PDB file of C-alpha atoms in Angstrom:
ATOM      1  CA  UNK A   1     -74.810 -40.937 -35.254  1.00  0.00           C
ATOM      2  CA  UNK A   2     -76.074 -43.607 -33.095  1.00  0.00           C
ATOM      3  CA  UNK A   3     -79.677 -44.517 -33.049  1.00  0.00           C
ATOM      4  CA  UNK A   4     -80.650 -46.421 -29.753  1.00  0.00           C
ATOM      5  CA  UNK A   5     -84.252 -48.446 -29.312  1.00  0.00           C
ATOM      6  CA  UNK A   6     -85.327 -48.089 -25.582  1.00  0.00           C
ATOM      7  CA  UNK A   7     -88.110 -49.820 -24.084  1.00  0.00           C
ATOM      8  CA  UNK A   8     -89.835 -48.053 -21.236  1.00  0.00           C
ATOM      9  CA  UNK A   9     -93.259 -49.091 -20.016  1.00  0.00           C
ATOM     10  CA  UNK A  10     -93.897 -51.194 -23.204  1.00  0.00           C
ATOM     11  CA  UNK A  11     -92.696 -47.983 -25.486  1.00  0.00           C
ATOM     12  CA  UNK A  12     -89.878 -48.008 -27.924  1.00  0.00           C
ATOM     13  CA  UNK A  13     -88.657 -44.644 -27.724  1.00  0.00           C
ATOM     14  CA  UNK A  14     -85.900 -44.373 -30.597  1.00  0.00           C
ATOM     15  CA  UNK A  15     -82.990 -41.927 -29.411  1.00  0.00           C
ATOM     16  CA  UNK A  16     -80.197 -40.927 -32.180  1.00  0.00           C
ATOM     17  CA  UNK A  17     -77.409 -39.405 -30.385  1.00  0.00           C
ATOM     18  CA  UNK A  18     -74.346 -38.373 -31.158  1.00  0.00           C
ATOM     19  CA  UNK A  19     -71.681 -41.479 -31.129  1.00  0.00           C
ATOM     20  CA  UNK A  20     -68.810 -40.369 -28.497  1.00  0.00           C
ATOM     21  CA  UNK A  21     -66.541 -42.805 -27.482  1.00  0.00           C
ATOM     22  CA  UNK A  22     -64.328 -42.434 -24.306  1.00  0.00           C
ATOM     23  CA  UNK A  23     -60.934 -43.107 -25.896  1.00  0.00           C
ATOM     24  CA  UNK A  24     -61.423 -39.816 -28.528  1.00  0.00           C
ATOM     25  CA  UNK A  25     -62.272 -37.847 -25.451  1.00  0.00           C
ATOM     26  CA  UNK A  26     -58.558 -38.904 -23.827  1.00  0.00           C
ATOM     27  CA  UNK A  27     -56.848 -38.476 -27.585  1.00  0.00           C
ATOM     28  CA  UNK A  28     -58.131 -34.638 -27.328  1.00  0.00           C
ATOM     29  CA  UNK A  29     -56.699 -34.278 -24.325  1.00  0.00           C
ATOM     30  CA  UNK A  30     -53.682 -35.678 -25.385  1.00  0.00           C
ATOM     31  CA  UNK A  31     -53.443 -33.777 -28.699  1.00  0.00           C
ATOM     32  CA  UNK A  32     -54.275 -30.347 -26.802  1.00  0.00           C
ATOM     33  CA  UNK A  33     -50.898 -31.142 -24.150  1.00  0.00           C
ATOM     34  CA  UNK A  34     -48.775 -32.074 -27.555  1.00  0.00           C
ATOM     35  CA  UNK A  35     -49.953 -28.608 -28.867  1.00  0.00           C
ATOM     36  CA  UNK A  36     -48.988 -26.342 -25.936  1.00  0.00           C
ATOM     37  CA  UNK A  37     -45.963 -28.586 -25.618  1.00  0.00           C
ATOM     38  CA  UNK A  38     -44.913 -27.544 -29.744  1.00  0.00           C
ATOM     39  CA  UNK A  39     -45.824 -24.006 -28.516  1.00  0.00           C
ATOM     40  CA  UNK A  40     -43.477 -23.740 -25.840  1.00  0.00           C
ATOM     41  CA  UNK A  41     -40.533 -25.826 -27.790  1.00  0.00           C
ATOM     42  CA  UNK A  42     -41.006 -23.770 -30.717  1.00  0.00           C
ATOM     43  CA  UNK A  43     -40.650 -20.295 -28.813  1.00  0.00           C
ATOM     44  CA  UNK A  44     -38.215 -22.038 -26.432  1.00  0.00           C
ATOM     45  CA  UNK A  45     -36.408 -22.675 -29.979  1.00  0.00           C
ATOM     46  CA  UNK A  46     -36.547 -19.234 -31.680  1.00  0.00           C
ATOM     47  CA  UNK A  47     -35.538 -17.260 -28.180  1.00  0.00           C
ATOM     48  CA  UNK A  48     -32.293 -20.107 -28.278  1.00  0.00           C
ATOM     49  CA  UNK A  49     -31.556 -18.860 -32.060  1.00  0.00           C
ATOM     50  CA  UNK A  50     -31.789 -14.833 -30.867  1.00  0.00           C
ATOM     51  CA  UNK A  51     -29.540 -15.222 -28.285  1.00  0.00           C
ATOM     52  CA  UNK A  52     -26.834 -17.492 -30.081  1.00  0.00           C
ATOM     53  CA  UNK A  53     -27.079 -14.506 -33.251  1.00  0.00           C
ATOM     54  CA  UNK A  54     -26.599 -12.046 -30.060  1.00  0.00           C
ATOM     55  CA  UNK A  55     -23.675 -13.728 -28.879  1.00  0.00           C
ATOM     56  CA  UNK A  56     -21.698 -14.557 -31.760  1.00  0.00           C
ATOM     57  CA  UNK A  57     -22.425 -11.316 -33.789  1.00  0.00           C
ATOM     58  CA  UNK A  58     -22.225  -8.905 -30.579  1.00  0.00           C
ATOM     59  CA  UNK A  59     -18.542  -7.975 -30.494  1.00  0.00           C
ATOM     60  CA  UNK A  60     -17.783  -7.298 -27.022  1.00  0.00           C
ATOM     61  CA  UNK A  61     -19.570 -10.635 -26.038  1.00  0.00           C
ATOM     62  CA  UNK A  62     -16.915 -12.531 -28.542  1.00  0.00           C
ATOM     63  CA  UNK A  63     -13.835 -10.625 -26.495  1.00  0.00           C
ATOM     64  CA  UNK A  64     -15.576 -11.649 -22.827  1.00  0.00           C
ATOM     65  CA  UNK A  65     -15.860 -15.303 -23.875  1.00  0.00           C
ATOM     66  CA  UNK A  66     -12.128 -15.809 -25.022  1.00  0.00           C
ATOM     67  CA  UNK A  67     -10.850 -13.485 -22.416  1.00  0.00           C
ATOM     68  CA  UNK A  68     -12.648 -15.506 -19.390  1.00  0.00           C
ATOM     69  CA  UNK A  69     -11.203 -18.980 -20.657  1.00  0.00           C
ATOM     70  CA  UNK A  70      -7.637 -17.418 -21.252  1.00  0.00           C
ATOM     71  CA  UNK A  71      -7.935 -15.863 -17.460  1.00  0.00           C
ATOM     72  CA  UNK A  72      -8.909 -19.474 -16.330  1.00  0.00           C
ATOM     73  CA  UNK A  73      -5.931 -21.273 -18.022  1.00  0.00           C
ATOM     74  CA  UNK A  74      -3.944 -18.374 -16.845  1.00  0.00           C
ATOM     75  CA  UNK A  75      -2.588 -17.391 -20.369  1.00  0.00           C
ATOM     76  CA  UNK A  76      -3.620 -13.654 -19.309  1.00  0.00           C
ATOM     77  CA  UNK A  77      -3.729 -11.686 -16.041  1.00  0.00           C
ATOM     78  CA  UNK A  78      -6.414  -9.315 -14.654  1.00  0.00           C
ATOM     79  CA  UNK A  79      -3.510  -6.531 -15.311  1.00  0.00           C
ATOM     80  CA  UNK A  80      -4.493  -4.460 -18.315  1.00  0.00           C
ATOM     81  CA  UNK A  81      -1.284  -5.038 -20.383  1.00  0.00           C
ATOM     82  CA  UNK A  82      -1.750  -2.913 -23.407  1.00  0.00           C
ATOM     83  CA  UNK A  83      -0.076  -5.420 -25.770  1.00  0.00           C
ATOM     84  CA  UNK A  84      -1.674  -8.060 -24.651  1.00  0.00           C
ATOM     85  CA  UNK A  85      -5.290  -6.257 -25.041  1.00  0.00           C
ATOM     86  CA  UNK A  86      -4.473  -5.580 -28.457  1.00  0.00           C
ATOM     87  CA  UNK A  87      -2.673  -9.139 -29.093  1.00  0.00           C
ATOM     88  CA  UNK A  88      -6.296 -10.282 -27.755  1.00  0.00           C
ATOM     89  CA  UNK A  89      -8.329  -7.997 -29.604  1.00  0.00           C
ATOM     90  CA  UNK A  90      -6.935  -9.031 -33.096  1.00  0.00           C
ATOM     91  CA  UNK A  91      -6.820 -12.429 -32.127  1.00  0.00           C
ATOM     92  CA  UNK A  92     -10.746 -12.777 -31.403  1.00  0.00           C
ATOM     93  CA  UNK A  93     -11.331 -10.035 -34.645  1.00  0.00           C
ATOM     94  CA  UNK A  94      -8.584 -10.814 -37.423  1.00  0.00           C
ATOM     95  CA  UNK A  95      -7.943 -14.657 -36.173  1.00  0.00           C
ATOM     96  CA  UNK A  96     -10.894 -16.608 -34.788  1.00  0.00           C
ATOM     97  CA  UNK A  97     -13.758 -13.886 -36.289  1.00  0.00           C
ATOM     98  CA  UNK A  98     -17.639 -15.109 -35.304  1.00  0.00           C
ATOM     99  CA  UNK A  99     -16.795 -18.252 -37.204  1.00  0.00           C
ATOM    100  CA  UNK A 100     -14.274 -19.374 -34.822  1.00  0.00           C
ATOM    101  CA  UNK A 101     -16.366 -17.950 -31.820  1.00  0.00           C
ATOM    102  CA  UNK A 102     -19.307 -20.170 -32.868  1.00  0.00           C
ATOM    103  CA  UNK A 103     -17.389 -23.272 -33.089  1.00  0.00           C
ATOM    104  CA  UNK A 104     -15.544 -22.834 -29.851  1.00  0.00           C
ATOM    105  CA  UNK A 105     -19.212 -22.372 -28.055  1.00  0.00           C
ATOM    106  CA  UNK A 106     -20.370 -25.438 -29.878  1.00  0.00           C
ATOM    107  CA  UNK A 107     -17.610 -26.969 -28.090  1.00  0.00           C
ATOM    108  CA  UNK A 108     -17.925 -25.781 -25.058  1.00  0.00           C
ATOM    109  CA  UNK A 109     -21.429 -26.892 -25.284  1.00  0.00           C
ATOM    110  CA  UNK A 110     -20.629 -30.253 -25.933  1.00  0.00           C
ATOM    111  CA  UNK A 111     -17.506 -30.766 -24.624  1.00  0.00           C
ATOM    112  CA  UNK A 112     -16.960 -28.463 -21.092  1.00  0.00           C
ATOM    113  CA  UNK A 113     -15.070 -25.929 -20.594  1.00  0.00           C
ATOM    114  CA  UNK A 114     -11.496 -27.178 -19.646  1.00  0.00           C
ATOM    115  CA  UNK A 115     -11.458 -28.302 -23.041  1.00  0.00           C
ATOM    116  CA  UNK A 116     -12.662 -24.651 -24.784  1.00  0.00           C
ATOM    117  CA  UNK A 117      -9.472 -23.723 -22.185  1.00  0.00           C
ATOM    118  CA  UNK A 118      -7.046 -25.677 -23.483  1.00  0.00           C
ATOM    119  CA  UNK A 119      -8.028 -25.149 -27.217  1.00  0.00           C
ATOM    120  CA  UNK A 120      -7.929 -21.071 -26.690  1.00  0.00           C
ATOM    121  CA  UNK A 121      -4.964 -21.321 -24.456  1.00  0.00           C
ATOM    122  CA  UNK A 122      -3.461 -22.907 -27.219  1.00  0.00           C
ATOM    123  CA  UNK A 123      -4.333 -20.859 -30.387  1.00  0.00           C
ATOM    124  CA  UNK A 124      -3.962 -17.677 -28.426  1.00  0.00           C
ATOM    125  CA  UNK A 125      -0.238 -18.930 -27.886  1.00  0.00           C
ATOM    126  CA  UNK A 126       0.764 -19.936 -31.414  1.00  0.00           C
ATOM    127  CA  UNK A 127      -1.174 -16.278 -31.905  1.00  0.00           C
ATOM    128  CA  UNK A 128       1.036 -14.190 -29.325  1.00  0.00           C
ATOM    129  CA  UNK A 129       3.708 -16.270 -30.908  1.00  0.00           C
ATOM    130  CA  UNK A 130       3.334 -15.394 -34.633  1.00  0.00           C
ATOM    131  CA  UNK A 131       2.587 -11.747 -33.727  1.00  0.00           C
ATOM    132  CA  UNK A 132       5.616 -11.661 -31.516  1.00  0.00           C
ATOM    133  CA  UNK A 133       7.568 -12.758 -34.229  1.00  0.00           C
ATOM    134  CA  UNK A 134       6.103 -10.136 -36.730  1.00  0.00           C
ATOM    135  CA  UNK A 135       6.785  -7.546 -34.386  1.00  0.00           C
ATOM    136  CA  UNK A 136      10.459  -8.560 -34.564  1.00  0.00           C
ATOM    137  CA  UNK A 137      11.274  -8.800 -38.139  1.00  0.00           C
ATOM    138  CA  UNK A 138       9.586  -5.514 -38.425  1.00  0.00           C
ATOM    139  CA  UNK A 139      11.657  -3.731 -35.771  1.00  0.00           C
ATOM    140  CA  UNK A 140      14.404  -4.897 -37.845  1.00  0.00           C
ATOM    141  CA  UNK A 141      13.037  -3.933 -41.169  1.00  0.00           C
ATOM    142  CA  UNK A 142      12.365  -0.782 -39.819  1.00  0.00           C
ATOM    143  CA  UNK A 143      15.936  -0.072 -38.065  1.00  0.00           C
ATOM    144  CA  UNK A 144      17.261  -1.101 -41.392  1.00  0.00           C
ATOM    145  CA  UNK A 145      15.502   1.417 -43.483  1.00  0.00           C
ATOM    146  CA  UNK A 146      16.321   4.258 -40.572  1.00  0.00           C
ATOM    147  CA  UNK A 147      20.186   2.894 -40.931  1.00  0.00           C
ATOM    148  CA  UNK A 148      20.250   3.612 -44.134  1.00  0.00           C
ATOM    149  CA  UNK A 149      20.171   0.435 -45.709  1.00  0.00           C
ATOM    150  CA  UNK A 150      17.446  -0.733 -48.175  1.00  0.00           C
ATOM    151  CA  UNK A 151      18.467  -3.571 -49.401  1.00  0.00           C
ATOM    152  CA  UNK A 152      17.671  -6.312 -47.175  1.00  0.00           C
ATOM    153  CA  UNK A 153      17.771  -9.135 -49.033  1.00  0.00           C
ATOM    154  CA  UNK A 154      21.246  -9.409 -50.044  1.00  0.00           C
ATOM    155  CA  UNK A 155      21.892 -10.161 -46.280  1.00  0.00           C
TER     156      UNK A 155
END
């Protein structure tokens, strides 16, 4: 409190009045903008966190982010090849799983998205590659067994 002696007319009137000083009245101000501003940052914050556990954990959403960076490196055609769908199905489940998803958006948030094109051109490749492969030495397993002859590894 502040107590003020006033003179008026040969009178000392005493006044005790509440001490405000203009710089408090600015910090409230200032304090009440910082609050809204946590407010909006923190809610900004927890919608950013919904929609990355949306996208990483929402399985179509995994398939529609590979699939649009293989059709713009040109590793896959609008045609619906059926083994290619299922070469890309296994490759976003069995291969890069939400893991792999999550990284390659971190990327792509960080680093653009020719380079999240190159990188899933890339894996999806070595992918097609390997399962090609696979695909091969079981047609051959399999047209050995049908032949007859069980013993393949004496060849």
């Amino acid at each position: 409190m502040c107590d003020f002696h006033i003179r008026v007319l040969g009178n000392i009137h005493r006044w005790t009045v509440q001490c405000v000083l203009m710089i408090n009245m600015f910090n409230e101000k200032v304090y009440i903008f910082l609050w809204w501003w946590f407010v909006l940052v923190g809610t900004l914050s927890v919608l950013s966190l919904l929609y990355y556990v949306f996208a990483l954990m929402l399985g179509s959403n995994q398939r529609q982010f590979v699939t649009r960076y293989l059709r713009c490196a040109g590793a896959i055609s609008d045609f619906r090849d059926p083994k290619t769908e299922k070469y890309l199905h296994d490759f976003v489940r069995r291969f890069l799983r939400p893991d792999g998803i999550f990284i390659l958006r971190l990327i792509e948030t960080n680093g653009g998205d020719l380079l999240v094109s190159e990188i899933i051109n890339v894996m999806f490749g070595h992918y097609r590659a390997r399962m090609e492969e696979q695909s091969e030495t079981m047609a051959v397993t399999d047209r050995a067994h049908l032949n007859g002859n069980d013993n393949l590894l004496e060849r």
